[in-house]
mmCIF file of C-alpha atoms and ligand atoms in Angstrom:
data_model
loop_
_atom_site.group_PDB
_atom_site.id
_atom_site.type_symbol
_atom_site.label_atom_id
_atom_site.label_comp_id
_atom_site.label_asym_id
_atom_site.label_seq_id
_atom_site.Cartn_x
_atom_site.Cartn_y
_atom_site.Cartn_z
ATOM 1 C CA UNK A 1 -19.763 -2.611 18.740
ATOM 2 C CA UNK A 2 -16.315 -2.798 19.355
ATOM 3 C CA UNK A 3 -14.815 -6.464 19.693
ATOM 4 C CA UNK A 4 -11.603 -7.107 21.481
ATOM 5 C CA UNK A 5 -10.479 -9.473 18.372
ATOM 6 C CA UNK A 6 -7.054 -8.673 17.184
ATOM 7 C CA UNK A 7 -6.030 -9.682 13.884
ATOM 8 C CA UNK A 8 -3.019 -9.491 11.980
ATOM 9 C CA UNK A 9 -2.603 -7.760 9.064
ATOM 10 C CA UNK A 10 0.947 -7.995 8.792
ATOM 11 C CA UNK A 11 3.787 -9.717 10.187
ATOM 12 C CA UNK A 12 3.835 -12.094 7.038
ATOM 13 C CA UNK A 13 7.125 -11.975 4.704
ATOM 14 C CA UNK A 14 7.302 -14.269 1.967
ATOM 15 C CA UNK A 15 10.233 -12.703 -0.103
ATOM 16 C CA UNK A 16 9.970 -13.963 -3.565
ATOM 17 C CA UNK A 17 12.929 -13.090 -5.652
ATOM 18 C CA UNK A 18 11.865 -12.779 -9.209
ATOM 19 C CA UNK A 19 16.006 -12.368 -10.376
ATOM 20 C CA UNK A 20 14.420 -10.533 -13.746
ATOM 21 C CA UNK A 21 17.525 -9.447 -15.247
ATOM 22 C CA UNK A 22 15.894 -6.658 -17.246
ATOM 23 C CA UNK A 23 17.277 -5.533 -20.638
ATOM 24 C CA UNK A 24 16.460 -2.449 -21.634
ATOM 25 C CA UNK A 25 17.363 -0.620 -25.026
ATOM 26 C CA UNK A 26 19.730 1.389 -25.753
ATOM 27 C CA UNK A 27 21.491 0.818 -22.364
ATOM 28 C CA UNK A 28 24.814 -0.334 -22.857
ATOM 29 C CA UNK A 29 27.626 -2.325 -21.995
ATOM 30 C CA UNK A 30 27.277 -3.670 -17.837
ATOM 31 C CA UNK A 31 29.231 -1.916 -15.315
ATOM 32 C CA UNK A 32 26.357 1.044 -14.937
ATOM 33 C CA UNK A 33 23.809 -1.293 -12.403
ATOM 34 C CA UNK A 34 25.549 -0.437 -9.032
ATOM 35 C CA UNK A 35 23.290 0.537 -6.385
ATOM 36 C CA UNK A 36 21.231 3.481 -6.876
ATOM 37 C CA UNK A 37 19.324 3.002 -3.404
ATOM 38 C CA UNK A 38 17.863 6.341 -3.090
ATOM 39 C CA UNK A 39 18.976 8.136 0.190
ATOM 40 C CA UNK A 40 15.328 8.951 2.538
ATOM 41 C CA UNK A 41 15.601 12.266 4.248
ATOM 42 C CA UNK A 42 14.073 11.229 6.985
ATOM 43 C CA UNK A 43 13.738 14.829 8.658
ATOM 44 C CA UNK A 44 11.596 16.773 5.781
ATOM 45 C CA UNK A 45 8.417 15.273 7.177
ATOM 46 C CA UNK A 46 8.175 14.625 11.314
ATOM 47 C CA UNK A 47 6.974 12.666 12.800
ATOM 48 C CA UNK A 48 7.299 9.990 10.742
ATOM 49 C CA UNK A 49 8.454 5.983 11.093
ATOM 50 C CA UNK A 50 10.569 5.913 8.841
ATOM 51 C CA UNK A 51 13.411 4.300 10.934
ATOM 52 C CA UNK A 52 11.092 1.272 11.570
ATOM 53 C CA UNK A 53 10.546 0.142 7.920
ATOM 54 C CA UNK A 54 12.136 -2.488 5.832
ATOM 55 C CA UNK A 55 11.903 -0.114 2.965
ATOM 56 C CA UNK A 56 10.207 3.013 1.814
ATOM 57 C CA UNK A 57 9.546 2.290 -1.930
ATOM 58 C CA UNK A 58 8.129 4.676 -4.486
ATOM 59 C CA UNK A 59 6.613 4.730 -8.177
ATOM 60 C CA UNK A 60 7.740 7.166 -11.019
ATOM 61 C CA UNK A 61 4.714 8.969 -10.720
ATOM 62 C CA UNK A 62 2.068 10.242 -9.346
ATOM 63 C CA UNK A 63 -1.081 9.858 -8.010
ATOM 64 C CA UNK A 64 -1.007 6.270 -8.238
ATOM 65 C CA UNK A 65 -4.125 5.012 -10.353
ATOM 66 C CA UNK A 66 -6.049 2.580 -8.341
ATOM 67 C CA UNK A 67 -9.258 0.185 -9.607
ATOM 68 C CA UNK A 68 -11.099 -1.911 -7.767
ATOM 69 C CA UNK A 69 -12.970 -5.135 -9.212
ATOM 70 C CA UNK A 70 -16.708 -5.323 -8.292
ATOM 71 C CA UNK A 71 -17.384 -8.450 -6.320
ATOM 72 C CA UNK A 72 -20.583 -10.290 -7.592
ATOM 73 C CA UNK A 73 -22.395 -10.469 -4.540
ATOM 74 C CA UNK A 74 -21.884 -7.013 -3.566
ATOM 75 C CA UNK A 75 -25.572 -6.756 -2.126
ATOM 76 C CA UNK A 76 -25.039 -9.757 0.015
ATOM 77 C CA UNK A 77 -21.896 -8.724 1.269
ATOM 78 C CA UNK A 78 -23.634 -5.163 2.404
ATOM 79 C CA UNK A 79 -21.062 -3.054 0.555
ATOM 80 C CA UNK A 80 -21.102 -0.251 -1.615
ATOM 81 C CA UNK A 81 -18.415 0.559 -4.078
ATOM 82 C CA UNK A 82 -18.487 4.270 -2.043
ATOM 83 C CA UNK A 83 -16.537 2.038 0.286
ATOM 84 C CA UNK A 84 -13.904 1.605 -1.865
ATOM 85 C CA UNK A 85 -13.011 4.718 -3.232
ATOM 86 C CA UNK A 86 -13.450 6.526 0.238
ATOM 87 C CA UNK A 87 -10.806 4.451 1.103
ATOM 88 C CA UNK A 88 -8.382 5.241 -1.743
ATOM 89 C CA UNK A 89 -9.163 9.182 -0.664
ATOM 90 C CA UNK A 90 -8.349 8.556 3.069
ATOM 91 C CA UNK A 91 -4.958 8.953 1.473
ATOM 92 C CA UNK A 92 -5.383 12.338 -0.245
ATOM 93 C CA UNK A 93 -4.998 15.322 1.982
ATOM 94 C CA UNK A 94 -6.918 18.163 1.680
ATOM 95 C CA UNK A 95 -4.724 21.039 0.390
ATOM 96 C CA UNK A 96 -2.132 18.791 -0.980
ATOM 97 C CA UNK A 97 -1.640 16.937 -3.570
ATOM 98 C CA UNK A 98 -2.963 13.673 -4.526
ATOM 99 C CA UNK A 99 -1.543 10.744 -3.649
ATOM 100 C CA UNK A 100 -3.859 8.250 -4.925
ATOM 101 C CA UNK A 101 -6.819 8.364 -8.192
ATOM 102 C CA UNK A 102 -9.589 5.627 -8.825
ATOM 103 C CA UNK A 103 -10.031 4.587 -12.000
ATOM 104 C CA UNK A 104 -13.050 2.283 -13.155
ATOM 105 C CA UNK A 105 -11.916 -1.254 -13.615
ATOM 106 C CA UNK A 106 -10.362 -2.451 -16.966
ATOM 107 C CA UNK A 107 -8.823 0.771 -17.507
ATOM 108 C CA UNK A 108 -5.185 0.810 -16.958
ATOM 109 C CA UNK A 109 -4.277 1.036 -13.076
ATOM 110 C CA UNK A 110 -0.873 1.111 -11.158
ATOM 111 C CA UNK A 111 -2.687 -1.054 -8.371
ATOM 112 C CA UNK A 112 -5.918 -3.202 -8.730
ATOM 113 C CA UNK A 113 -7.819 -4.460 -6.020
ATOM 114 C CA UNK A 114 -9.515 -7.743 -5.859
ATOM 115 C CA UNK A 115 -12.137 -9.416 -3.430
ATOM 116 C CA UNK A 116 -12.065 -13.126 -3.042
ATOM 117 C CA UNK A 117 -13.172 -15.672 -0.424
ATOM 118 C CA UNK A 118 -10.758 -16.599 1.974
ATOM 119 C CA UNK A 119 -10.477 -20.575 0.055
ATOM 120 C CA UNK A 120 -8.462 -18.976 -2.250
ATOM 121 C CA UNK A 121 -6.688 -15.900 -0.304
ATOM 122 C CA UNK A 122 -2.860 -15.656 -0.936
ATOM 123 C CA UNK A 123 -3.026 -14.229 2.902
ATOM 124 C CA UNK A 124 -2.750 -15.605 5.878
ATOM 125 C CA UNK A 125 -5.334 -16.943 8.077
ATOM 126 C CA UNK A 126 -6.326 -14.442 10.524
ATOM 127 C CA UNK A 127 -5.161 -11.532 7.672
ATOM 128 C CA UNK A 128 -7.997 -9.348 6.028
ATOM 129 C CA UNK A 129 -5.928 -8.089 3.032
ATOM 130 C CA UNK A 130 -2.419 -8.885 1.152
ATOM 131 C CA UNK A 131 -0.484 -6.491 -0.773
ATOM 132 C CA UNK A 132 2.187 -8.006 -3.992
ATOM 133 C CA UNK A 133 4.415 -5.670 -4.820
ATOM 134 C CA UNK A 134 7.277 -5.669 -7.088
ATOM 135 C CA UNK A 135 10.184 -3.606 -7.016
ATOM 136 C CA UNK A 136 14.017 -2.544 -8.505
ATOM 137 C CA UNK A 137 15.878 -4.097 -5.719
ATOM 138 C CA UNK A 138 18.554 -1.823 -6.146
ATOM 139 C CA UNK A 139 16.512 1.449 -6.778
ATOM 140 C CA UNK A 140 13.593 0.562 -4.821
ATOM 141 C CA UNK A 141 11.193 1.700 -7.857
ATOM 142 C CA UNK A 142 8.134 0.185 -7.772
ATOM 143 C CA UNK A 143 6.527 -1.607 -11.074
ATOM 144 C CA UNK A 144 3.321 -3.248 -10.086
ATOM 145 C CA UNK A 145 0.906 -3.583 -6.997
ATOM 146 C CA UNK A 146 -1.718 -6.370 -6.482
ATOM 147 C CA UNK A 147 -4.022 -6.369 -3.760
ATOM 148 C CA UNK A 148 -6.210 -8.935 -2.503
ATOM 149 C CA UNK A 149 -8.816 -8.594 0.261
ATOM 150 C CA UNK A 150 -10.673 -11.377 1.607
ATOM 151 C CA UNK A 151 -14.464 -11.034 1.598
ATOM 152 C CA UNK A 152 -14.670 -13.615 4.773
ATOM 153 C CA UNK A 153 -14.099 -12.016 8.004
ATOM 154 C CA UNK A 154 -11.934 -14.805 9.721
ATOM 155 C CA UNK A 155 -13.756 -15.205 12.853
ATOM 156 C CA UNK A 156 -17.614 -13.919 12.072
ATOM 157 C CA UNK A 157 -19.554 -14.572 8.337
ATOM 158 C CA UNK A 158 -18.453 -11.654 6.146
ATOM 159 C CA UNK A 159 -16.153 -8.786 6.463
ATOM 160 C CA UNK A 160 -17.820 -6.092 7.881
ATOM 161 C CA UNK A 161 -18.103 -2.535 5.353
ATOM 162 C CA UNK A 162 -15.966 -0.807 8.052
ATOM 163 C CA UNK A 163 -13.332 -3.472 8.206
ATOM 164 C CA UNK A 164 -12.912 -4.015 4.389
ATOM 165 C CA UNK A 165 -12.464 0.212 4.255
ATOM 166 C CA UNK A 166 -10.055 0.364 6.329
ATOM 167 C CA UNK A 167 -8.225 -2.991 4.695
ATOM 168 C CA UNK A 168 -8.085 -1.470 1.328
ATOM 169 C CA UNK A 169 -6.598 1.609 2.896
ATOM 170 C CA UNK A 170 -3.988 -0.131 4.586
ATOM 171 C CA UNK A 171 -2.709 -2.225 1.587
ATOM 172 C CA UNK A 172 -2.742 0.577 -0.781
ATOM 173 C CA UNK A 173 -0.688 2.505 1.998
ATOM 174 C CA UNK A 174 2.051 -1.039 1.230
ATOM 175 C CA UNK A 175 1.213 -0.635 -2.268
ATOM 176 C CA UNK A 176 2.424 3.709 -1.789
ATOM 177 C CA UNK A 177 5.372 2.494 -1.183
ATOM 178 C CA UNK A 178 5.357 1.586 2.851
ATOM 179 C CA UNK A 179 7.243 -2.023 2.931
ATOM 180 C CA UNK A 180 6.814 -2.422 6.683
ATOM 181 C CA UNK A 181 5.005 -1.427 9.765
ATOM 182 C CA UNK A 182 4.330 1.462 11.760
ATOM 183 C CA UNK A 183 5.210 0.403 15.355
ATOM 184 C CA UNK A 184 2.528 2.933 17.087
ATOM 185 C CA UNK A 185 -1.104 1.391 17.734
ATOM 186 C CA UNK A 186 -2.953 4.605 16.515
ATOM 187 C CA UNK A 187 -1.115 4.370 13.016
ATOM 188 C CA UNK A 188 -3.246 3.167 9.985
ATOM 189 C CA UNK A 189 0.215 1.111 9.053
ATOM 190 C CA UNK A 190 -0.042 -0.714 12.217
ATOM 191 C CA UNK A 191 0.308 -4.639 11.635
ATOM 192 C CA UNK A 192 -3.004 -5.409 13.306
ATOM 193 C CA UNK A 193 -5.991 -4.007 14.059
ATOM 194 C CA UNK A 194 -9.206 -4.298 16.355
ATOM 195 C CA UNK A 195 -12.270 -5.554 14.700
ATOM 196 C CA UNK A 196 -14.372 -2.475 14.200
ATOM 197 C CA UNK A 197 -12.492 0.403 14.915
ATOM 198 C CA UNK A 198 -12.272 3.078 12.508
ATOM 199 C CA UNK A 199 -8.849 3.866 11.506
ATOM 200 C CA UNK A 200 -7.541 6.427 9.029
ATOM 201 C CA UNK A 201 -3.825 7.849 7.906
ATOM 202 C CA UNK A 202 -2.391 9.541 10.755
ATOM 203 C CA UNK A 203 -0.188 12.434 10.663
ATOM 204 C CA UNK A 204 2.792 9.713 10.941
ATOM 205 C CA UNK A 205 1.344 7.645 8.279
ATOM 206 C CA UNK A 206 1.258 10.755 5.773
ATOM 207 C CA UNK A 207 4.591 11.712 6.632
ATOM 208 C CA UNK A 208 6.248 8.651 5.929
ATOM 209 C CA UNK A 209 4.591 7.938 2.997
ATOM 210 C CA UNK A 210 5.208 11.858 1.555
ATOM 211 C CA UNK A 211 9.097 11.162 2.723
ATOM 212 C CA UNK A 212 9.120 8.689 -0.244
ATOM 213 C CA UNK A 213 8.126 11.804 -2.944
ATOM 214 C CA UNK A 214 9.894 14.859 -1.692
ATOM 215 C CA UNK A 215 9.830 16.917 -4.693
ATOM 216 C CA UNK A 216 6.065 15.993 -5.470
ATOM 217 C CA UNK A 217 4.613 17.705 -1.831
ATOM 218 C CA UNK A 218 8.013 20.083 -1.003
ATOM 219 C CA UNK A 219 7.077 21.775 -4.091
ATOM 220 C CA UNK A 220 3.705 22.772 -6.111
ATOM 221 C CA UNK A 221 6.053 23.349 -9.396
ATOM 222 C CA UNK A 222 7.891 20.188 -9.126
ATOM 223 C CA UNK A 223 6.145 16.170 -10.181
ATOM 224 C CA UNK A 224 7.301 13.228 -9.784
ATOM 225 C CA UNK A 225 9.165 12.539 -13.275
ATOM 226 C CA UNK A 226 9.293 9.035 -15.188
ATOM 227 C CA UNK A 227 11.939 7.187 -13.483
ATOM 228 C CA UNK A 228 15.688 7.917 -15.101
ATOM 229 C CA UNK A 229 16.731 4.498 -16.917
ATOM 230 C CA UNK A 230 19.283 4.442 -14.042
ATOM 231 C CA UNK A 231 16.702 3.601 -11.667
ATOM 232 C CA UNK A 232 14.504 1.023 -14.013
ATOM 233 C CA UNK A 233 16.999 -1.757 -14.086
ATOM 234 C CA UNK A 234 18.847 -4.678 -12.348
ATOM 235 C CA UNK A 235 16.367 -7.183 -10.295
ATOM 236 C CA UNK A 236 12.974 -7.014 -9.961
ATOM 237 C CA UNK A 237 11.904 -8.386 -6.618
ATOM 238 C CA UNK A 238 8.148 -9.179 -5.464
ATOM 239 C CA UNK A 239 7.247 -9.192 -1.798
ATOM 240 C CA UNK A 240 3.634 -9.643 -0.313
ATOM 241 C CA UNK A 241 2.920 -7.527 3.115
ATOM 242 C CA UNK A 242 -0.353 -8.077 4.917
HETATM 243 ZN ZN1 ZN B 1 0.316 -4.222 6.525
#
């Protein structure tokens, strides 16, 4: 059943400026933190929406090691935790490589996923998920990923299994590196959806978010390498997309 409820997932920006002046060894005297924005080629992978983000952010590596904490009341809720990692695999293509890996809960992750009641949601109020991400400022390297989805649906009892898939894939597409919104309806990255619907990454979506790691998908030879120290310093800043 397909309800004509739009909600937003995403027009929310609180910018939080976390000015972490970061000192790392061995790196000398100042003089060496000047912007080191990387350039996007935004014509290796069309089409894409590239042009329509704030940023296009990326980690040092990948695939990005995702875990998701069990809610309690799983039963209840009328979830499985198949839900969850389908969701994380929406964003793997078959034939390419991966973009995103589960890994149980506790173990070290790049991006853990929480499920709390909308009392104590960082989100807004008709939002199903929130993404925290920080970032270099001046490299755009990411550093951590948070994600919180709300277990209550805000118009009807509990979020339903499909809507809470399609939630987590959304944020962890923000917590790939997608700071902003797709403007096209069809697009997983779009700010809102309808209640419901099944949604996965669309052609555009993957292309955006493979823009971001050129030499990881132009290339079965290449990986992503551990960040040069150029690109792990200066500010950290933390931003939280719905
Ligand atoms: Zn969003």
């Amino acid at each position: 059943m397909r309800s004509q409820t739009y909600r937003s997932l995403g027009v929310f920006s609180a910018w939080i400026i976390i000015a972490a002046l970061v000192a790392l060894a061995g790196c000398g005297g100042g003089g060496q933190a000047s912007s080191i924005a990387p350039v996007i080629n935004d014509k290796l992978f069309t089409p894409n929406y590239i042009s329509s983000l704030d940023n296009l952010l990326h980690w040092n590596h990948l695939p990005m090691k995702v875990s998701f904490e069990t809610p309690t009341n799983m039963a209840e809720l009328g979830w499985s935790s198949s839900i969850f990692t389908n969701a994380a695999d929406e964003w793997n293509q078959p034939g390419k490589r991966a973009l995103v890996s589960v890994v149980p809960y506790g173990e070290p992750a790049d991006a853990v996923v929480k499920f709390v009641n909308r009392s104590v949601f960082t989100g807004g109020t008709n939002a199903t998920g929130i993404a925290h991400i920080s970032y270099y400022e001046n490299s755009l390297l990411i550093t951590a990923a948070n994600i919180e989805v709300c277990k209550d649906d805000p118009f009807r009892g509990t979020l339903s299994a499909n809507d809470v898939q399609f939630t987590i894939a959304h944020e962890i597409g923000h917590a790939l590196g997608i700071h902003g919104h797709s403007e096209n309806t069809s697009d997983l990255m779009f700010n809102t959806f309808d209640s419901g619907k099944q949604y996965s990454p669309t052609l555009r979506d993957f292309n955006t978010i493979m823009s971001a790691y050129p030499t990881y998908f132009s290339s079965s030879l290449q990986s992503v390498k551990a960040a040069p120290i150029s690109e792990a310093q200066g500010p950290i800043r933390t931003i939280s997309i719905e």
